[in-house]
């Protein structure tokens, strides 16, 4: 089945540690996105990529990094510089200018 | 500046009642898209509808209907004869075409609780 797979579902980060969230899609979509969701704040854009080997910062990119080496994959690294990483992270993909489809999310907590 | 406002934080209704979720947007662009997504407790956002700025026709899909009014910058969502399975958080979003990136701006969501 075509879709977007995020892993892991739950992730725990220790102080000072970098962690990487996986996002894979088999929809042949060009564009991919990472969002952060906090209670009562809706979704905020972290990074997005419209094409392989290219990505742009969203509204809250500080403390995060991404790569887009393959069309299917857009991993997000939460670095130790992100002081408040506890949130629900959602990955999405779309054909250029079209509807975004979302994965099931990763819930990140700090130990 | 672009903005999406969902003023209703939480709504509770009894099963079979009709309910309307409000969405008001601000944009400087003449070409834009509006969306509604449903987020059930599992967390995944489920796409419901997209409407472009040149199409003000209302849409009905089963128990769901959408009312788009450019004059009031609103894109409201009505669920007729609500069911317990409709309980979720609903997000309205705006996407502008001028930048070429079609980034979404989300509202803060409305949590709908349908009581049996």
mmCIF file of C-alpha atoms in Angstrom:
data_model
loop_
_atom_site.group_PDB
_atom_site.id
_atom_site.type_symbol
_atom_site.label_atom_id
_atom_site.label_comp_id
_atom_site.label_asym_id
_atom_site.label_seq_id
_atom_site.Cartn_x
_atom_site.Cartn_y
_atom_site.Cartn_z
ATOM 1 C CA UNK A 1 0.000 0.000 0.000
ATOM 2 C CA UNK A 2 1.188 3.512 -0.784
ATOM 3 C CA UNK A 3 1.717 5.812 2.119
ATOM 4 C CA UNK A 4 3.969 7.629 4.507
ATOM 5 C CA UNK A 5 5.763 5.725 7.241
ATOM 6 C CA UNK A 6 7.148 7.405 10.300
ATOM 7 C CA UNK A 7 9.296 5.636 12.850
ATOM 8 C CA UNK A 8 9.570 5.151 15.686
ATOM 9 C CA UNK A 9 6.122 5.841 17.082
ATOM 10 C CA UNK A 10 7.592 6.835 20.450
ATOM 11 C CA UNK A 11 11.078 8.179 21.109
ATOM 12 C CA UNK A 12 12.898 9.263 24.241
ATOM 13 C CA UNK A 13 15.801 11.649 24.273
ATOM 14 C CA UNK A 14 18.393 12.071 26.964
ATOM 15 C CA UNK A 15 19.891 15.439 27.806
ATOM 16 C CA UNK A 16 22.487 16.479 25.224
ATOM 17 C CA UNK A 17 21.607 13.712 22.818
ATOM 18 C CA UNK A 18 20.748 14.001 19.129
ATOM 19 C CA UNK A 19 17.910 11.817 17.896
ATOM 20 C CA UNK A 20 16.699 11.116 14.366
ATOM 21 C CA UNK A 21 13.108 10.638 13.288
ATOM 22 C CA UNK A 22 12.509 8.654 10.140
ATOM 23 C CA UNK A 23 10.037 9.505 7.364
ATOM 24 C CA UNK A 24 9.666 7.374 4.248
ATOM 25 C CA UNK A 25 7.109 7.683 1.454
ATOM 26 C CA UNK A 26 6.335 5.464 -1.518
ATOM 27 C CA UNK A 27 3.886 7.830 -3.173
ATOM 28 C CA UNK A 28 6.482 9.212 -5.604
ATOM 29 C CA UNK A 29 5.864 12.678 -4.177
ATOM 30 C CA UNK A 30 8.383 15.427 -4.869
ATOM 31 C CA UNK A 31 7.806 17.531 -1.762
ATOM 32 C CA UNK A 32 8.169 16.498 1.877
ATOM 33 C CA UNK A 33 7.544 18.390 5.107
ATOM 34 C CA UNK A 34 8.191 18.165 8.834
ATOM 35 C CA UNK A 35 5.802 19.694 11.355
ATOM 36 C CA UNK A 36 5.839 20.001 15.101
ATOM 37 C CA UNK A 37 2.562 19.853 17.048
ATOM 38 C CA UNK A 38 2.254 21.176 20.591
ATOM 39 C CA UNK A 39 -0.992 21.166 22.558
ATOM 40 C CA UNK A 40 -3.201 24.098 21.585
ATOM 41 C CA UNK A 41 -0.773 25.428 18.985
ATOM 42 C CA UNK A 42 -1.691 23.595 15.832
ATOM 43 C CA UNK A 43 1.056 22.464 13.470
ATOM 44 C CA UNK A 44 4.181 24.488 12.832
ATOM 45 C CA UNK A 45 6.520 23.911 9.900
ATOM 46 C CA UNK A 46 10.088 22.912 10.764
ATOM 47 C CA UNK A 47 11.656 22.138 7.382
ATOM 48 C CA UNK A 48 10.455 21.317 3.901
ATOM 49 C CA UNK A 49 11.987 19.951 0.731
ATOM 50 C CA UNK A 50 10.606 20.410 -2.749
ATOM 51 C CA UNK A 51 13.203 18.276 -4.507
ATOM 52 C CA UNK A 52 16.002 15.854 -3.746
ATOM 53 C CA UNK A 53 19.180 17.439 -2.345
ATOM 54 C CA UNK A 54 17.372 20.673 -1.527
ATOM 55 C CA UNK A 55 15.498 21.825 1.571
ATOM 56 C CA UNK A 56 14.405 25.062 3.220
ATOM 57 C CA UNK A 57 13.840 26.192 6.772
ATOM 58 C CA UNK A 58 10.313 26.588 7.975
ATOM 59 C CA UNK A 59 9.081 28.742 10.827
ATOM 60 C CA UNK A 60 10.819 26.914 13.690
ATOM 61 C CA UNK A 61 13.984 25.335 12.237
ATOM 62 C CA UNK A 62 16.340 26.199 15.097
ATOM 63 C CA UNK A 63 17.645 23.075 16.835
ATOM 64 C CA UNK A 64 16.659 20.780 13.973
ATOM 65 C CA UNK A 65 18.411 19.479 10.859
ATOM 66 C CA UNK A 66 17.286 17.461 7.833
ATOM 67 C CA UNK A 67 18.644 15.772 4.729
ATOM 68 C CA UNK A 68 17.034 14.754 1.446
ATOM 69 C CA UNK A 69 19.404 12.357 -0.287
ATOM 70 C CA UNK A 70 16.612 10.211 -1.730
ATOM 71 C CA UNK A 71 13.185 11.138 -3.012
ATOM 72 C CA UNK A 72 11.553 8.644 -0.657
ATOM 73 C CA UNK A 73 13.262 9.711 2.543
ATOM 74 C CA UNK A 74 13.345 12.892 4.640
ATOM 75 C CA UNK A 75 14.821 12.219 8.099
ATOM 76 C CA UNK A 76 14.665 14.854 10.828
ATOM 77 C CA UNK A 77 17.365 15.162 13.489
ATOM 78 C CA UNK A 78 16.474 16.841 16.748
ATOM 79 C CA UNK A 79 19.789 18.179 18.019
ATOM 80 C CA UNK A 80 20.897 18.947 21.551
ATOM 81 C CA UNK A 81 20.452 22.635 20.677
ATOM 82 C CA UNK A 82 16.667 22.137 20.731
ATOM 83 C CA UNK A 83 15.952 22.858 24.371
ATOM 84 C CA UNK A 84 12.286 21.955 24.352
ATOM 85 C CA UNK A 85 11.944 18.961 22.041
ATOM 86 C CA UNK A 86 8.958 17.294 23.678
ATOM 87 C CA UNK A 87 6.211 17.318 21.040
ATOM 88 C CA UNK A 88 4.385 15.294 18.411
ATOM 89 C CA UNK A 89 6.209 15.327 15.067
ATOM 90 C CA UNK A 90 4.373 14.822 11.804
ATOM 91 C CA UNK A 91 5.839 14.216 8.367
ATOM 92 C CA UNK A 92 3.906 14.930 5.177
ATOM 93 C CA UNK A 93 4.446 14.660 1.451
ATOM 94 C CA UNK A 94 2.777 16.015 -1.671
ATOM 95 C CA UNK A 95 3.096 16.419 -5.362
ATOM 96 C CA UNK A 96 4.228 19.982 -6.006
ATOM 97 C CA UNK A 97 1.503 22.417 -5.066
ATOM 98 C CA UNK A 98 -0.943 19.689 -4.181
ATOM 99 C CA UNK A 99 -2.595 18.133 -1.168
ATOM 100 C CA UNK A 100 -0.296 17.100 1.676
ATOM 101 C CA UNK A 101 -0.684 13.603 3.068
ATOM 102 C CA UNK A 102 0.530 12.817 6.539
ATOM 103 C CA UNK A 103 2.208 9.985 8.392
ATOM 104 C CA UNK A 104 1.082 8.655 11.767
ATOM 105 C CA UNK A 105 3.572 10.761 13.710
ATOM 106 C CA UNK A 106 6.348 10.298 16.252
ATOM 107 C CA UNK A 107 5.909 11.330 19.856
ATOM 108 C CA UNK A 108 9.190 12.572 21.323
ATOM 109 C CA UNK A 109 9.761 12.928 25.036
ATOM 110 C CA UNK A 110 12.749 13.954 27.123
ATOM 111 C CA UNK A 111 14.054 11.645 29.839
ATOM 112 C CA UNK B 1 0.137 38.455 6.795
ATOM 113 C CA UNK B 2 -1.361 35.022 6.354
ATOM 114 C CA UNK B 3 -3.268 33.650 9.263
ATOM 115 C CA UNK B 4 -5.901 31.029 10.023
ATOM 116 C CA UNK B 5 -8.155 31.422 13.041
ATOM 117 C CA UNK B 6 -10.240 28.667 14.564
ATOM 118 C CA UNK B 7 -11.825 30.443 17.472
ATOM 119 C CA UNK B 8 -13.604 27.382 18.846
ATOM 120 C CA UNK B 9 -11.121 25.479 20.976
ATOM 121 C CA UNK B 10 -13.484 22.682 21.954
ATOM 122 C CA UNK B 11 -17.083 21.801 21.119
ATOM 123 C CA UNK B 12 -19.226 19.105 22.714
ATOM 124 C CA UNK B 13 -22.425 17.865 21.127
ATOM 125 C CA UNK B 14 -24.770 14.965 21.646
ATOM 126 C CA UNK B 15 -24.909 12.328 18.948
ATOM 127 C CA UNK B 16 -27.191 13.219 16.006
ATOM 128 C CA UNK B 17 -26.844 16.941 16.572
ATOM 129 C CA UNK B 18 -25.521 19.108 13.755
ATOM 130 C CA UNK B 19 -22.317 21.010 14.441
ATOM 131 C CA UNK B 20 -20.440 23.740 12.572
ATOM 132 C CA UNK B 21 -16.725 24.347 12.922
ATOM 133 C CA UNK B 22 -15.611 27.856 12.055
ATOM 134 C CA UNK B 23 -12.521 28.884 10.111
ATOM 135 C CA UNK B 24 -11.518 32.455 9.269
ATOM 136 C CA UNK B 25 -8.434 33.215 7.221
ATOM 137 C CA UNK B 26 -6.291 36.169 6.202
ATOM 138 C CA UNK B 27 -4.224 36.312 3.042
ATOM 139 C CA UNK B 28 -2.776 38.905 0.699
ATOM 140 C CA UNK B 29 -2.827 36.556 -2.261
ATOM 141 C CA UNK B 30 -5.642 36.208 -4.786
ATOM 142 C CA UNK B 31 -4.804 32.580 -5.528
ATOM 143 C CA UNK B 32 -4.887 30.297 -2.547
ATOM 144 C CA UNK B 33 -6.210 26.993 -1.280
ATOM 145 C CA UNK B 34 -8.121 26.112 1.830
ATOM 146 C CA UNK B 35 -8.172 22.707 3.494
ATOM 147 C CA UNK B 36 -9.799 20.788 6.279
ATOM 148 C CA UNK B 37 -8.097 17.870 8.010
ATOM 149 C CA UNK B 38 -9.307 15.512 10.724
ATOM 150 C CA UNK B 39 -6.968 14.267 13.443
ATOM 151 C CA UNK B 40 -8.440 11.269 15.320
ATOM 152 C CA UNK B 41 -6.891 10.094 18.595
ATOM 153 C CA UNK B 42 -4.392 7.964 16.651
ATOM 154 C CA UNK B 43 -2.684 11.204 15.599
ATOM 155 C CA UNK B 44 -2.530 10.965 11.830
ATOM 156 C CA UNK B 45 -4.026 13.900 9.921
ATOM 157 C CA UNK B 46 -6.655 12.771 7.451
ATOM 158 C CA UNK B 47 -7.376 14.992 4.458
ATOM 159 C CA UNK B 48 -11.050 15.963 4.081
ATOM 160 C CA UNK B 49 -11.312 18.688 1.457
ATOM 161 C CA UNK B 50 -9.426 21.260 -0.600
ATOM 162 C CA UNK B 51 -11.024 24.348 -2.058
ATOM 163 C CA UNK B 52 -9.320 26.900 -4.334
ATOM 164 C CA UNK B 53 -9.955 30.619 -4.078
ATOM 165 C CA UNK B 54 -11.813 30.806 -7.391
ATOM 166 C CA UNK B 55 -14.387 28.202 -6.494
ATOM 167 C CA UNK B 56 -16.963 29.445 -4.022
ATOM 168 C CA UNK B 57 -19.398 26.622 -4.571
ATOM 169 C CA UNK B 58 -20.402 24.899 -1.397
ATOM 170 C CA UNK B 59 -19.617 21.218 -1.227
ATOM 171 C CA UNK B 60 -21.440 18.312 0.339
ATOM 172 C CA UNK B 61 -19.982 14.884 0.941
ATOM 173 C CA UNK B 62 -22.300 12.602 2.848
ATOM 174 C CA UNK B 63 -22.811 14.113 6.296
ATOM 175 C CA UNK B 64 -20.081 16.698 5.708
ATOM 176 C CA UNK B 65 -20.581 20.068 4.054
ATOM 177 C CA UNK B 66 -18.390 23.101 3.584
ATOM 178 C CA UNK B 67 -19.368 26.737 3.174
ATOM 179 C CA UNK B 68 -16.757 28.977 1.537
ATOM 180 C CA UNK B 69 -17.435 32.727 1.606
ATOM 181 C CA UNK B 70 -14.707 35.026 0.273
ATOM 182 C CA UNK B 71 -16.643 38.101 1.368
ATOM 183 C CA UNK B 72 -16.148 37.119 5.008
ATOM 184 C CA UNK B 73 -12.904 35.138 4.508
ATOM 185 C CA UNK B 74 -14.488 32.077 6.023
ATOM 186 C CA UNK B 75 -14.473 28.381 5.227
ATOM 187 C CA UNK B 76 -16.803 26.689 7.686
ATOM 188 C CA UNK B 77 -17.344 22.957 8.074
ATOM 189 C CA UNK B 78 -20.661 21.406 9.105
ATOM 190 C CA UNK B 79 -21.239 17.851 10.238
ATOM 191 C CA UNK B 80 -24.868 16.798 10.016
ATOM 192 C CA UNK B 81 -26.241 14.174 12.388
ATOM 193 C CA UNK B 82 -22.937 13.826 14.231
ATOM 194 C CA UNK B 83 -21.679 10.430 15.325
ATOM 195 C CA UNK B 84 -19.273 9.348 18.059
ATOM 196 C CA UNK B 85 -16.723 8.462 15.355
ATOM 197 C CA UNK B 86 -16.614 12.143 14.410
ATOM 198 C CA UNK B 87 -14.852 12.892 17.685
ATOM 199 C CA UNK B 88 -11.458 14.300 16.731
ATOM 200 C CA UNK B 89 -9.485 17.492 16.358
ATOM 201 C CA UNK B 90 -10.252 19.311 13.122
ATOM 202 C CA UNK B 91 -7.754 21.627 11.474
ATOM 203 C CA UNK B 92 -8.315 24.289 8.859
ATOM 204 C CA UNK B 93 -5.306 25.281 6.738
ATOM 205 C CA UNK B 94 -4.391 27.867 4.115
ATOM 206 C CA UNK B 95 -1.879 27.466 1.294
ATOM 207 C CA UNK B 96 -0.789 30.364 -0.862
ATOM 208 C CA UNK B 97 0.376 30.006 -4.448
ATOM 209 C CA UNK B 98 2.439 33.181 -4.877
ATOM 210 C CA UNK B 99 5.637 31.849 -3.286
ATOM 211 C CA UNK B 100 5.622 28.666 -5.311
ATOM 212 C CA UNK B 101 6.128 26.588 -2.197
ATOM 213 C CA UNK B 102 2.480 26.042 -1.282
ATOM 214 C CA UNK B 103 3.332 25.919 2.382
ATOM 215 C CA UNK B 104 0.424 25.372 4.735
ATOM 216 C CA UNK B 105 -0.563 27.677 7.555
ATOM 217 C CA UNK B 106 -2.661 25.793 10.073
ATOM 218 C CA UNK B 107 -5.219 27.012 12.522
ATOM 219 C CA UNK B 108 -4.933 25.858 16.122
ATOM 220 C CA UNK B 109 -7.637 23.256 15.668
ATOM 221 C CA UNK B 110 -11.075 22.597 17.144
ATOM 222 C CA UNK B 111 -11.566 19.540 19.338
ATOM 223 C CA UNK B 112 -14.988 18.009 18.710
ATOM 224 C CA UNK B 113 -16.465 15.651 21.260
ATOM 225 C CA UNK B 114 -19.578 13.763 20.236
ATOM 226 C CA UNK B 115 -21.305 12.179 23.203
ATOM 227 C CA UNK B 116 -23.425 9.063 22.874
#
